[in-house]
């Protein structure tokens, strides 16, 4: 019997759902609408490997511009691991991102493997989980993000991400089963956050704010859109001590860590304003 050929192709939006399902099985708890939102970030940035007619490997290589990209969804079906298929799709993904500074959030145990491909540790992220619900004080200065001109949101977001991702952001803040809030300081946007429904519970992602006080106001307002018996998740850069204190104050517990790595220099971003990462999969 002739060996089946291993072929790699760009995913359709429907096939991105395969990567999402596999990520759920790996314990990454994706959002209910992540396939659509992630695909919009870069329709050419999702690769899938087939052995004959069977999908066996995935990787996302979202290119935001000619200089910055983010890698994720590097998954091989368990029964096909250790056979070289993962390395083939990995190399195809890196070829698409040639010359880019590539970021990724990898499991801690795989750091050495990523280092072999030129990735260097920048810092760690910690996923916290806790209970939803609660009541928001009446003096919270949060507003519905949709009431602001998108140009204001784009201007704020570009200070917190290494590349223009305005197309993605516009989809992200308007996705179904979510709530997006902003907070103003002296009439200007000084932070925003999004909470979205996931396979389990809800993730607050991102949570950006100029100060810890503003971040707490956003966090409380977003959290109160869920019930006490629902779980909320927040992914925090370990270098942001105020964000860690926020999680601790709200009785959130760490569940796992990732290694944020880059192939070139770590982008110069104000991580003291990042109280919650947007996505471990696409940055």
mmCIF file of C-alpha atoms in Angstrom, residues 8-274:
data_model
loop_
_atom_site.group_PDB
_atom_site.id
_atom_site.type_symbol
_atom_site.label_atom_id
_atom_site.label_comp_id
_atom_site.label_asym_id
_atom_site.label_seq_id
_atom_site.Cartn_x
_atom_site.Cartn_y
_atom_site.Cartn_z
ATOM 1 C CA UNK A 8 0.176 21.578 3.846
ATOM 2 C CA UNK A 9 -2.325 24.254 2.816
ATOM 3 C CA UNK A 10 -3.751 27.557 3.994
ATOM 4 C CA UNK A 11 -6.837 26.971 6.115
ATOM 5 C CA UNK A 12 -10.298 28.114 5.217
ATOM 6 C CA UNK A 13 -12.179 29.865 8.010
ATOM 7 C CA UNK A 14 -14.075 26.625 8.624
ATOM 8 C CA UNK A 15 -10.782 24.737 9.038
ATOM 9 C CA UNK A 16 -9.662 27.237 11.680
ATOM 10 C CA UNK A 17 -12.410 25.625 13.725
ATOM 11 C CA UNK A 18 -10.358 22.401 13.677
ATOM 12 C CA UNK A 19 -7.430 24.202 15.321
ATOM 13 C CA UNK A 20 -9.812 25.743 17.862
ATOM 14 C CA UNK A 21 -11.243 22.307 18.746
ATOM 15 C CA UNK A 22 -7.778 20.808 19.140
ATOM 16 C CA UNK A 23 -6.714 23.729 21.322
ATOM 17 C CA UNK A 24 -9.748 23.089 23.525
ATOM 18 C CA UNK A 25 -8.673 19.462 23.941
ATOM 19 C CA UNK A 26 -5.216 20.698 24.957
ATOM 20 C CA UNK A 27 -6.815 22.755 27.722
ATOM 21 C CA UNK A 28 -6.478 26.238 26.171
ATOM 22 C CA UNK A 29 -10.191 27.070 26.567
ATOM 23 C CA UNK A 30 -10.829 29.123 23.406
ATOM 24 C CA UNK A 31 -13.626 31.649 23.036
ATOM 25 C CA UNK A 32 -16.865 30.740 21.305
ATOM 26 C CA UNK A 33 -16.125 33.001 18.326
ATOM 27 C CA UNK A 34 -12.334 32.796 18.190
ATOM 28 C CA UNK A 35 -12.221 31.015 14.830
ATOM 29 C CA UNK A 36 -13.928 33.904 13.053
ATOM 30 C CA UNK A 37 -12.057 36.637 14.915
ATOM 31 C CA UNK A 38 -8.619 35.076 14.569
ATOM 32 C CA UNK A 39 -9.130 34.330 10.884
ATOM 33 C CA UNK A 40 -9.900 38.001 10.246
ATOM 34 C CA UNK A 41 -6.492 38.942 11.669
ATOM 35 C CA UNK A 42 -4.754 37.278 8.693
ATOM 36 C CA UNK A 43 -6.668 34.919 6.360
ATOM 37 C CA UNK A 44 -3.343 33.612 5.009
ATOM 38 C CA UNK A 45 -1.886 32.996 8.444
ATOM 39 C CA UNK A 46 -3.368 29.607 9.303
ATOM 40 C CA UNK A 47 -1.855 26.400 7.946
ATOM 41 C CA UNK A 48 -3.175 22.860 8.173
ATOM 42 C CA UNK A 49 -1.449 19.605 7.309
ATOM 43 C CA UNK A 50 -3.315 16.648 5.834
ATOM 44 C CA UNK A 51 -2.186 13.045 5.618
ATOM 45 C CA UNK A 52 -4.337 11.932 2.758
ATOM 46 C CA UNK A 53 -7.791 13.222 3.690
ATOM 47 C CA UNK A 54 -7.104 13.408 7.426
ATOM 48 C CA UNK A 55 -6.166 16.690 9.122
ATOM 49 C CA UNK A 56 -3.267 15.916 11.470
ATOM 50 C CA UNK A 57 -1.363 19.175 12.099
ATOM 51 C CA UNK A 58 -2.050 22.891 12.482
ATOM 52 C CA UNK A 59 -0.154 26.119 13.058
ATOM 53 C CA UNK A 60 -1.116 29.786 13.005
ATOM 54 C CA UNK A 61 1.367 32.350 11.732
ATOM 55 C CA UNK A 62 -0.531 35.623 11.839
ATOM 56 C CA UNK A 63 1.404 38.364 10.063
ATOM 57 C CA UNK A 64 0.281 41.796 11.244
ATOM 58 C CA UNK A 65 2.663 43.668 8.960
ATOM 59 C CA UNK A 66 6.029 43.109 7.294
ATOM 60 C CA UNK A 67 7.879 43.354 10.614
ATOM 61 C CA UNK A 68 5.769 41.630 13.293
ATOM 62 C CA UNK A 69 3.912 38.323 13.499
ATOM 63 C CA UNK A 70 2.623 35.897 16.104
ATOM 64 C CA UNK A 71 2.732 32.099 16.090
ATOM 65 C CA UNK A 72 0.242 29.784 17.772
ATOM 66 C CA UNK A 73 -1.959 26.700 17.409
ATOM 67 C CA UNK A 74 1.111 24.537 16.843
ATOM 68 C CA UNK A 75 -0.626 21.210 17.356
ATOM 69 C CA UNK A 76 -0.169 17.707 15.959
ATOM 70 C CA UNK A 77 -2.779 15.039 16.619
ATOM 71 C CA UNK A 78 -1.392 12.856 19.417
ATOM 72 C CA UNK A 79 -1.173 9.652 17.375
ATOM 73 C CA UNK A 80 0.972 11.390 14.719
ATOM 74 C CA UNK A 81 3.485 13.080 17.012
ATOM 75 C CA UNK A 82 7.167 12.236 16.738
ATOM 76 C CA UNK A 83 6.931 11.414 13.028
ATOM 77 C CA UNK A 84 8.223 14.685 11.568
ATOM 78 C CA UNK A 85 4.884 16.160 10.498
ATOM 79 C CA UNK A 86 5.040 18.874 13.142
ATOM 80 C CA UNK A 87 8.474 20.007 12.005
ATOM 81 C CA UNK A 88 7.279 20.223 8.404
ATOM 82 C CA UNK A 89 4.358 22.497 9.203
ATOM 83 C CA UNK A 90 6.534 24.478 11.644
ATOM 84 C CA UNK A 91 9.064 25.171 8.892
ATOM 85 C CA UNK A 92 6.304 26.112 6.440
ATOM 86 C CA UNK A 93 4.937 28.575 8.981
ATOM 87 C CA UNK A 94 8.315 30.163 9.653
ATOM 88 C CA UNK A 95 8.925 30.495 5.909
ATOM 89 C CA UNK A 96 5.743 32.591 5.634
ATOM 90 C CA UNK A 97 7.034 34.855 8.419
ATOM 91 C CA UNK A 98 10.524 35.362 6.981
ATOM 92 C CA UNK A 99 12.144 38.609 8.213
ATOM 93 C CA UNK A 100 9.431 39.204 10.863
ATOM 94 C CA UNK A 101 9.967 39.458 14.578
ATOM 95 C CA UNK A 102 7.821 36.500 15.670
ATOM 96 C CA UNK A 103 6.176 36.228 19.064
ATOM 97 C CA UNK A 104 4.635 33.190 20.713
ATOM 98 C CA UNK A 105 3.235 32.018 24.032
ATOM 99 C CA UNK A 106 4.510 28.501 24.559
ATOM 100 C CA UNK A 107 4.111 26.030 27.361
ATOM 101 C CA UNK A 108 7.042 26.324 29.750
ATOM 102 C CA UNK A 109 8.285 22.777 29.053
ATOM 103 C CA UNK A 110 8.780 23.523 25.337
ATOM 104 C CA UNK A 111 11.022 26.574 25.757
ATOM 105 C CA UNK A 112 14.195 24.723 24.786
ATOM 106 C CA UNK A 113 12.611 23.483 21.564
ATOM 107 C CA UNK A 114 11.557 27.009 20.603
ATOM 108 C CA UNK A 115 15.045 28.289 21.382
ATOM 109 C CA UNK A 116 16.379 25.945 18.693
ATOM 110 C CA UNK A 117 14.404 28.000 16.165
ATOM 111 C CA UNK A 118 15.786 31.295 17.467
ATOM 112 C CA UNK A 119 13.126 32.235 20.019
ATOM 113 C CA UNK A 120 14.300 34.009 23.168
ATOM 114 C CA UNK A 121 12.419 34.296 26.470
ATOM 115 C CA UNK A 122 11.024 37.768 27.160
ATOM 116 C CA UNK A 123 8.864 37.097 30.237
ATOM 117 C CA UNK A 124 6.177 34.760 31.465
ATOM 118 C CA UNK A 125 2.408 35.095 31.449
ATOM 119 C CA UNK A 126 0.231 33.564 34.138
ATOM 120 C CA UNK A 127 -3.388 32.511 33.670
ATOM 121 C CA UNK A 128 -5.530 33.251 36.711
ATOM 122 C CA UNK A 129 -9.037 31.989 37.338
ATOM 123 C CA UNK A 130 -11.683 33.049 39.794
ATOM 124 C CA UNK A 131 -15.393 33.570 40.361
ATOM 125 C CA UNK A 132 -17.514 35.977 38.373
ATOM 126 C CA UNK A 133 -20.410 38.084 39.550
ATOM 127 C CA UNK A 134 -20.483 40.923 42.029
ATOM 128 C CA UNK A 135 -21.891 44.425 41.961
ATOM 129 C CA UNK A 136 -20.289 47.443 40.360
ATOM 130 C CA UNK A 137 -20.278 50.639 42.453
ATOM 131 C CA UNK A 138 -22.294 53.451 40.898
ATOM 132 C CA UNK A 139 -19.252 55.722 40.711
ATOM 133 C CA UNK A 140 -17.372 53.550 38.212
ATOM 134 C CA UNK A 141 -16.445 55.691 35.208
ATOM 135 C CA UNK A 142 -16.723 52.904 32.644
ATOM 136 C CA UNK A 143 -18.526 53.373 29.344
ATOM 137 C CA UNK A 144 -19.625 51.101 26.540
ATOM 138 C CA UNK A 145 -16.661 50.964 24.178
ATOM 139 C CA UNK A 146 -18.965 51.109 21.147
ATOM 140 C CA UNK A 147 -19.965 54.678 22.099
ATOM 141 C CA UNK A 148 -16.447 55.927 21.338
ATOM 142 C CA UNK A 149 -15.093 56.714 17.865
ATOM 143 C CA UNK A 150 -13.086 53.709 16.709
ATOM 144 C CA UNK A 151 -10.215 56.057 15.861
ATOM 145 C CA UNK A 152 -9.772 56.696 19.602
ATOM 146 C CA UNK A 153 -9.648 52.957 20.331
ATOM 147 C CA UNK A 154 -7.192 52.353 17.485
ATOM 148 C CA UNK A 155 -4.954 55.151 18.744
ATOM 149 C CA UNK A 156 -4.903 53.718 22.262
ATOM 150 C CA UNK A 157 -4.401 50.107 21.151
ATOM 151 C CA UNK A 158 -1.410 50.904 18.951
ATOM 152 C CA UNK A 159 0.587 51.966 22.017
ATOM 153 C CA UNK A 160 0.140 48.480 23.510
ATOM 154 C CA UNK A 161 0.807 46.184 20.554
ATOM 155 C CA UNK A 162 3.849 45.967 18.249
ATOM 156 C CA UNK A 163 1.869 46.436 15.017
ATOM 157 C CA UNK A 164 -1.351 47.846 13.613
ATOM 158 C CA UNK A 165 -4.104 45.313 14.272
ATOM 159 C CA UNK A 166 -7.070 47.655 13.897
ATOM 160 C CA UNK A 167 -8.982 45.274 11.626
ATOM 161 C CA UNK A 168 -8.757 42.529 14.216
ATOM 162 C CA UNK A 169 -9.550 44.904 17.087
ATOM 163 C CA UNK A 170 -12.701 46.172 15.406
ATOM 164 C CA UNK A 171 -13.996 42.595 15.122
ATOM 165 C CA UNK A 172 -12.817 41.659 18.611
ATOM 166 C CA UNK A 173 -14.611 44.435 20.490
ATOM 167 C CA UNK A 174 -17.862 43.800 18.602
ATOM 168 C CA UNK A 175 -18.011 39.989 18.765
ATOM 169 C CA UNK A 176 -21.152 38.186 19.974
ATOM 170 C CA UNK A 177 -21.397 36.878 23.557
ATOM 171 C CA UNK A 178 -19.088 39.600 24.801
ATOM 172 C CA UNK A 179 -18.966 42.957 26.525
ATOM 173 C CA UNK A 180 -16.447 45.709 25.733
ATOM 174 C CA UNK A 181 -15.925 48.649 28.071
ATOM 175 C CA UNK A 182 -13.682 51.678 28.105
ATOM 176 C CA UNK A 183 -12.686 54.122 30.808
ATOM 177 C CA UNK A 184 -11.894 57.819 30.392
ATOM 178 C CA UNK A 185 -9.459 60.089 32.183
ATOM 179 C CA UNK A 186 -9.622 63.826 31.485
ATOM 180 C CA UNK A 187 -11.904 63.086 28.553
ATOM 181 C CA UNK A 188 -9.465 60.681 26.872
ATOM 182 C CA UNK A 189 -9.522 56.904 26.634
ATOM 183 C CA UNK A 190 -7.310 55.589 29.435
ATOM 184 C CA UNK A 191 -8.073 51.897 29.219
ATOM 185 C CA UNK A 192 -10.398 49.263 27.806
ATOM 186 C CA UNK A 193 -11.320 45.658 28.336
ATOM 187 C CA UNK A 194 -13.310 42.872 26.701
ATOM 188 C CA UNK A 195 -14.944 39.874 28.344
ATOM 189 C CA UNK A 196 -16.060 37.042 26.075
ATOM 190 C CA UNK A 197 -17.742 33.683 26.511
ATOM 191 C CA UNK A 198 -15.395 30.688 26.215
ATOM 192 C CA UNK A 199 -15.829 26.910 26.130
ATOM 193 C CA UNK A 200 -15.624 27.181 29.920
ATOM 194 C CA UNK A 201 -16.530 30.427 31.645
ATOM 195 C CA UNK A 202 -15.387 33.830 30.422
ATOM 196 C CA UNK A 203 -12.048 35.442 29.620
ATOM 197 C CA UNK A 204 -11.247 39.084 30.216
ATOM 198 C CA UNK A 205 -8.933 39.794 27.305
ATOM 199 C CA UNK A 206 -7.499 42.272 26.899
ATOM 200 C CA UNK A 207 -7.490 44.398 30.030
ATOM 201 C CA UNK A 208 -5.535 47.592 29.372
ATOM 202 C CA UNK A 209 -5.361 50.615 31.657
ATOM 203 C CA UNK A 210 -3.065 53.524 32.403
ATOM 204 C CA UNK A 211 -3.199 52.900 36.157
ATOM 205 C CA UNK A 212 -4.012 50.076 38.559
ATOM 206 C CA UNK A 213 -7.047 52.014 39.826
ATOM 207 C CA UNK A 214 -8.516 52.301 36.330
ATOM 208 C CA UNK A 215 -7.748 48.632 35.656
ATOM 209 C CA UNK A 216 -9.636 47.630 38.802
ATOM 210 C CA UNK A 217 -12.678 49.666 37.767
ATOM 211 C CA UNK A 218 -12.724 47.994 34.353
ATOM 212 C CA UNK A 219 -12.168 44.554 35.866
ATOM 213 C CA UNK A 220 -15.054 44.939 38.323
ATOM 214 C CA UNK A 221 -17.407 46.274 35.651
ATOM 215 C CA UNK A 222 -16.574 43.408 33.286
ATOM 216 C CA UNK A 223 -16.739 40.771 36.010
ATOM 217 C CA UNK A 224 -20.217 41.844 37.080
ATOM 218 C CA UNK A 225 -21.571 40.906 33.656
ATOM 219 C CA UNK A 226 -21.182 37.250 34.728
ATOM 220 C CA UNK A 227 -22.740 35.175 37.504
ATOM 221 C CA UNK A 228 -21.162 34.120 40.795
ATOM 222 C CA UNK A 229 -21.210 30.467 39.695
ATOM 223 C CA UNK A 230 -19.318 31.218 36.472
ATOM 224 C CA UNK A 231 -15.533 31.172 36.169
ATOM 225 C CA UNK A 232 -13.552 34.090 34.794
ATOM 226 C CA UNK A 233 -9.991 33.965 33.473
ATOM 227 C CA UNK A 234 -7.329 36.639 33.158
ATOM 228 C CA UNK A 235 -3.910 36.170 31.515
ATOM 229 C CA UNK A 236 -1.358 38.458 33.161
ATOM 230 C CA UNK A 237 2.254 39.329 32.246
ATOM 231 C CA UNK A 238 4.238 38.218 35.288
ATOM 232 C CA UNK A 239 6.291 41.426 35.119
ATOM 233 C CA UNK A 240 3.216 43.561 35.950
ATOM 234 C CA UNK A 241 3.153 43.481 39.743
ATOM 235 C CA UNK A 242 0.030 45.652 39.975
ATOM 236 C CA UNK A 243 -1.846 43.186 37.762
ATOM 237 C CA UNK A 244 -0.766 40.280 39.955
ATOM 238 C CA UNK A 245 -1.995 42.223 42.991
ATOM 239 C CA UNK A 246 -5.345 42.808 41.274
ATOM 240 C CA UNK A 247 -5.799 39.080 40.693
ATOM 241 C CA UNK A 248 -4.822 38.257 44.262
ATOM 242 C CA UNK A 249 -7.169 40.913 45.665
ATOM 243 C CA UNK A 250 -10.065 39.284 43.802
ATOM 244 C CA UNK A 251 -9.134 35.798 45.034
ATOM 245 C CA UNK A 252 -8.053 34.547 41.628
ATOM 246 C CA UNK A 253 -5.700 31.580 41.544
ATOM 247 C CA UNK A 254 -2.961 30.791 38.992
ATOM 248 C CA UNK A 255 -3.708 27.777 36.799
ATOM 249 C CA UNK A 256 -0.759 27.701 34.371
ATOM 250 C CA UNK A 257 2.009 29.767 32.807
ATOM 251 C CA UNK A 258 3.303 30.433 29.328
ATOM 252 C CA UNK A 259 6.666 31.620 28.081
ATOM 253 C CA UNK A 260 6.374 34.755 25.925
ATOM 254 C CA UNK A 261 9.194 34.517 23.439
ATOM 255 C CA UNK A 262 10.364 36.485 20.388
ATOM 256 C CA UNK A 263 12.814 35.741 17.591
ATOM 257 C CA UNK A 264 14.225 39.280 17.680
ATOM 258 C CA UNK A 265 14.314 41.977 20.342
ATOM 259 C CA UNK A 266 11.448 42.165 22.804
ATOM 260 C CA UNK A 267 9.077 44.941 21.629
ATOM 261 C CA UNK A 268 9.240 48.072 23.778
ATOM 262 C CA UNK A 269 5.730 48.094 25.198
ATOM 263 C CA UNK A 270 4.387 49.607 28.445
ATOM 264 C CA UNK A 271 3.652 46.273 30.119
ATOM 265 C CA UNK A 272 2.658 48.142 33.284
ATOM 266 C CA UNK A 273 -0.528 49.004 31.372
ATOM 267 C CA UNK A 274 -1.185 45.396 30.286
#
